[in-house]
Short mmCIF file of C-alpha atoms in Angstrom, two decimals:
data_model
loop_
_atom_site.label_atom_id
_atom_site.label_comp_id
_atom_site.label_asym_id
_atom_site.label_seq_id
_atom_site.Cartn_x
_atom_site.Cartn_y
_atom_site.Cartn_z
CA MET H 1 11.18 28.04 49.51
CA GLY H 2 12.95 25.56 47.24
CA GLY H 3 12.67 21.88 48.06
CA SER H 4 10.64 22.44 51.21
CA ALA H 5 8.06 24.41 49.24
CA ILE H 6 7.91 21.73 46.56
CA GLY H 7 6.99 19.21 49.27
CA ALA H 8 4.23 21.58 50.33
CA ASP H 9 3.08 21.98 46.71
CA LEU H 10 2.77 18.22 46.41
CA LEU H 11 0.82 18.06 49.67
CA ALA H 12 -1.52 20.92 48.68
CA ARG H 13 -2.39 19.28 45.36
CA TYR H 14 -2.81 15.86 46.95
CA ALA H 15 -5.03 17.30 49.69
CA ALA H 16 -7.23 19.43 47.42
CA PRO H 17 -9.85 16.72 46.66
CA LEU H 18 -9.55 15.05 50.07
CA SER H 19 -9.12 17.61 52.84
CA PRO H 20 -11.95 19.73 54.33
CA ALA H 21 -9.37 22.43 55.11
CA PRO H 22 -7.53 24.46 52.45
CA VAL H 23 -3.74 24.17 52.15
CA VAL H 24 -1.91 27.28 50.96
CA VAL H 25 1.80 27.27 50.09
CA HIS H 26 3.45 30.56 50.98
CA ARG H 27 6.83 31.50 49.46
CA ASP H 28 7.59 34.91 50.98
CA TYR H 29 8.59 36.86 54.07
CA GLU H 30 5.14 38.06 55.09
CA LEU H 31 1.92 36.15 55.74
CA PRO H 32 -1.46 36.74 54.06
CA ALA H 33 -3.80 39.00 56.04
CA TRP H 34 -6.23 36.12 56.65
CA ALA H 35 -3.51 34.12 58.47
CA PHE H 36 -4.45 35.36 61.91
CA GLY H 37 -5.39 33.78 65.24
CA PRO H 38 -5.59 30.22 66.57
CA HIS H 39 -7.79 28.96 63.73
CA THR H 40 -4.84 29.22 61.32
CA LEU H 41 -2.13 26.56 61.40
CA VAL H 42 1.22 27.77 60.07
CA ILE H 43 3.69 25.00 59.28
CA ALA H 44 7.17 26.50 59.01
CA SER H 45 9.23 24.04 56.96
CA SER H 46 12.92 24.68 56.28
CA HIS H 47 15.51 21.99 55.59
CA SER H 48 18.40 23.97 57.11
CA GLY H 49 16.27 25.83 59.62
CA ASN H 50 17.92 29.06 58.47
CA THR H 51 15.80 30.05 55.46
CA GLU H 52 15.21 33.76 56.03
CA GLU H 53 11.76 33.86 54.42
CA THR H 54 10.57 30.98 56.61
CA LEU H 55 11.99 32.55 59.77
CA SER H 56 10.28 35.85 58.97
CA ALA H 57 6.92 34.17 58.38
CA TYR H 58 7.37 32.17 61.59
CA GLU H 59 7.87 35.32 63.66
CA ILE H 60 4.82 36.98 62.11
CA ALA H 61 2.75 33.87 62.88
CA GLN H 62 3.72 34.16 66.53
CA LYS H 63 2.79 37.85 66.68
CA ARG H 64 -0.60 37.02 65.18
CA GLY H 65 -1.29 34.13 67.54
CA CYS H 66 -1.39 31.41 64.88
CA GLN H 67 -0.96 27.75 65.75
CA THR H 68 2.50 26.79 64.55
CA LEU H 69 4.45 23.63 63.77
CA ALA H 70 8.15 23.77 62.83
CA ILE H 71 9.76 21.10 60.62
CA THR H 72 13.52 21.21 60.09
CA THR H 73 16.86 19.45 60.49
CA ASN H 74 18.01 22.12 62.97
CA GLY H 75 19.16 25.75 62.75
CA LYS H 76 17.48 28.93 63.96
CA LEU H 77 13.99 27.59 63.32
CA ALA H 78 14.55 24.77 65.83
CA LEU H 79 15.93 27.20 68.39
CA MET H 80 12.99 29.56 67.98
CA ALA H 81 10.42 26.77 68.27
CA GLU H 82 12.11 25.43 71.39
CA ARG H 83 12.24 28.93 72.85
CA ASP H 84 8.54 29.42 72.18
CA GLY H 85 7.56 25.96 73.42
CA LEU H 86 5.96 25.04 70.08
CA PRO H 87 5.70 21.66 68.36
CA LEU H 88 8.99 20.87 66.62
CA TRP H 89 9.70 17.96 64.29
CA ILE H 90 13.41 17.47 63.65
CA PHE H 91 14.60 15.02 61.02
CA GLU H 92 18.08 13.88 60.04
CA HIS H 93 19.14 14.27 56.43
CA HIS H 94 22.74 14.81 55.36
CA GLY H 95 22.16 15.25 51.63
CA ARG H 96 21.21 18.29 49.62
CA PRO H 97 17.87 19.94 50.42
CA THR H 98 16.75 19.19 46.86
CA ALA H 99 17.01 15.48 47.71
CA ALA H 100 14.83 15.78 50.82
CA VAL H 101 11.44 16.32 49.15
CA GLY H 102 10.27 12.96 50.50
CA TYR H 103 10.84 14.25 54.02
CA SER H 104 9.14 17.60 53.50
CA PHE H 105 6.15 15.98 51.78
CA GLY H 106 5.97 13.05 54.19
CA PHE H 107 6.04 15.11 57.38
CA LEU H 108 3.37 17.46 56.06
CA MET H 109 1.17 14.52 55.13
CA ALA H 110 1.72 12.99 58.57
CA ALA H 111 0.61 16.24 60.21
CA MET H 112 -2.56 16.34 58.10
CA VAL H 113 -3.35 12.70 58.89
CA ARG H 114 -2.87 13.26 62.62
CA LEU H 115 -5.23 16.23 62.43
CA ASP H 116 -7.85 14.05 60.68
CA LEU H 117 -7.63 16.31 57.63
CA LEU H 118 -6.50 13.46 55.34
CA PRO H 119 -7.17 9.72 55.25
CA ASP H 120 -4.29 7.45 56.26
CA PRO H 121 -2.28 6.76 53.06
CA ALA H 122 -0.37 3.76 54.46
CA VAL H 123 -1.60 1.21 51.89
CA ASP H 124 -1.07 3.47 48.88
CA LEU H 125 2.31 4.56 50.22
CA LYS H 126 3.49 0.98 50.61
CA GLU H 127 2.54 0.18 47.01
CA THR H 128 4.21 3.36 45.75
CA LEU H 129 7.47 2.60 47.55
CA GLU H 130 7.57 -0.88 46.05
CA VAL H 131 7.10 0.49 42.54
CA MET H 132 9.82 3.09 43.12
CA ARG H 133 12.26 0.46 44.40
CA GLN H 134 11.69 -1.60 41.27
CA GLN H 135 12.12 1.45 39.04
CA GLN H 136 15.31 2.48 40.84
CA GLN H 137 17.12 -0.61 39.56
CA SER H 138 17.08 0.76 36.00
CA LEU H 139 18.26 4.22 37.10
CA GLU H 140 21.56 3.29 38.78
CA PRO H 141 24.68 5.05 37.42
CA ASP H 142 26.23 1.80 36.20
CA VAL H 143 23.19 0.86 34.07
CA PRO H 144 24.05 1.56 30.40
CA VAL H 145 22.20 4.20 28.40
CA ALA H 146 20.24 1.67 26.36
CA LYS H 147 18.59 0.33 29.52
CA ASN H 148 18.56 3.53 31.62
CA PRO H 149 15.53 5.80 30.95
CA ALA H 150 17.04 8.65 33.01
CA LYS H 151 20.20 8.73 30.88
CA ARG H 152 18.19 8.56 27.65
CA LEU H 153 15.97 11.44 28.77
CA ALA H 154 19.00 13.52 29.80
CA GLY H 155 20.48 13.02 26.35
CA GLN H 156 17.25 14.11 24.69
CA LEU H 157 17.06 17.28 26.80
CA PHE H 158 20.71 18.29 26.40
CA GLY H 159 21.13 21.56 24.55
CA ARG H 160 17.39 22.24 24.33
CA TRP H 161 15.03 24.82 25.80
CA VAL H 162 12.87 22.70 28.07
CA THR H 163 9.25 23.35 28.97
CA ILE H 164 7.53 20.99 31.39
CA LEU H 165 3.74 20.78 31.18
CA GLY H 166 1.64 19.42 34.03
CA SER H 167 -2.01 19.26 34.98
CA SER H 168 -4.01 18.38 38.06
CA TYR H 169 -1.92 16.50 40.64
CA LEU H 170 1.10 16.57 38.29
CA SER H 171 1.26 20.38 38.29
CA PRO H 172 3.73 20.57 41.20
CA VAL H 173 5.74 17.79 39.55
CA ALA H 174 6.19 20.01 36.49
CA ARG H 175 7.45 22.79 38.74
CA ARG H 176 9.82 20.36 40.46
CA TRP H 177 11.28 19.25 37.11
CA LYS H 178 11.91 22.88 36.15
CA SER H 179 13.66 23.69 39.43
CA GLN H 180 15.81 20.55 39.29
CA ILE H 181 16.96 21.24 35.74
CA SER H 182 17.84 24.84 36.60
CA GLU H 183 19.46 24.15 39.97
CA LEU H 184 21.34 20.94 39.23
CA ALA H 185 22.02 21.06 35.48
CA LYS H 186 22.44 24.86 35.46
CA ALA H 187 20.21 24.95 32.38
CA TRP H 188 17.19 27.00 31.38
CA ALA H 189 13.76 25.43 31.85
CA GLN H 190 10.22 26.57 32.49
CA PHE H 191 6.96 24.99 33.62
CA GLU H 192 3.37 25.54 32.57
CA PHE H 193 0.06 24.30 33.91
CA ILE H 194 -2.75 22.83 31.81
CA PRO H 195 -5.45 23.96 31.08
CA GLU H 196 -4.19 27.52 31.68
CA ALA H 197 -1.38 27.03 29.15
CA ASP H 198 -4.00 26.30 26.48
CA HIS H 199 -5.24 29.90 26.76
CA ASN H 200 -1.92 31.73 26.40
CA THR H 201 1.31 29.72 26.17
CA LEU H 202 -0.03 27.79 23.19
CA ALA H 203 -0.44 31.07 21.30
CA GLY H 204 3.20 31.96 22.00
CA TRP H 205 4.41 28.65 20.65
#
C-alpha cells in the first residue's frame, strides 16, 4: 500500500522487459489464488511494519507455503518474520513513508538481482544518482521561483484539477504524482495510462 506499493510498481514496470519471472503488485488483504506453494515468492514490504493489508497477505502466504521475504523498518512484520525464521531486511528511515520510495524500490531491485532475475544496474544507477544530485541544486527551498522548476510547476498546478498521464515505464510515475498531490497538497488529482486513455478518457475530455 502507499509508498511501499509505488516502489513495487516502479520495480514491476522496470522488470517487465528484463525479467524472466512476472512481478505482480498486490494491494489488498488476500492473495491471488495462483500464489501458492514454494514456487511463489511473496515480498511483504511495509515501511512501518504495521500495515494491516501487508500483514494479512503475509499470514496467508505462510499458510500456503510460499517463499517469503519481509522488508520493513520494524513493527509487527519484523516480529512475525523473526518468529517464522524467514528472511528479513530491516532498513533505517526516520522520514515519512512517502519519502522512502528509493528504499522500497532499491531493496526490491536488489532482491531481483540476487535471484538472477534482473541484470546488475550498478552502472546505470551511478549515472542516475549523479544526474539527480545535479538537479537537486535547483530544487532547494532557498532557490528563487525564477530558477526553481519545482516552485514554478507548483504555481502552475495551484487551484487546478490535475490529471497526470504516463505511458510505458512512466506509468507508475504518473500514479506516484497523483498520490503525492493528494496526500501532501491535500488536493484532487488523477492519473491515466496511455494508450488506454486514448480509448476512453479522451472522449470524456
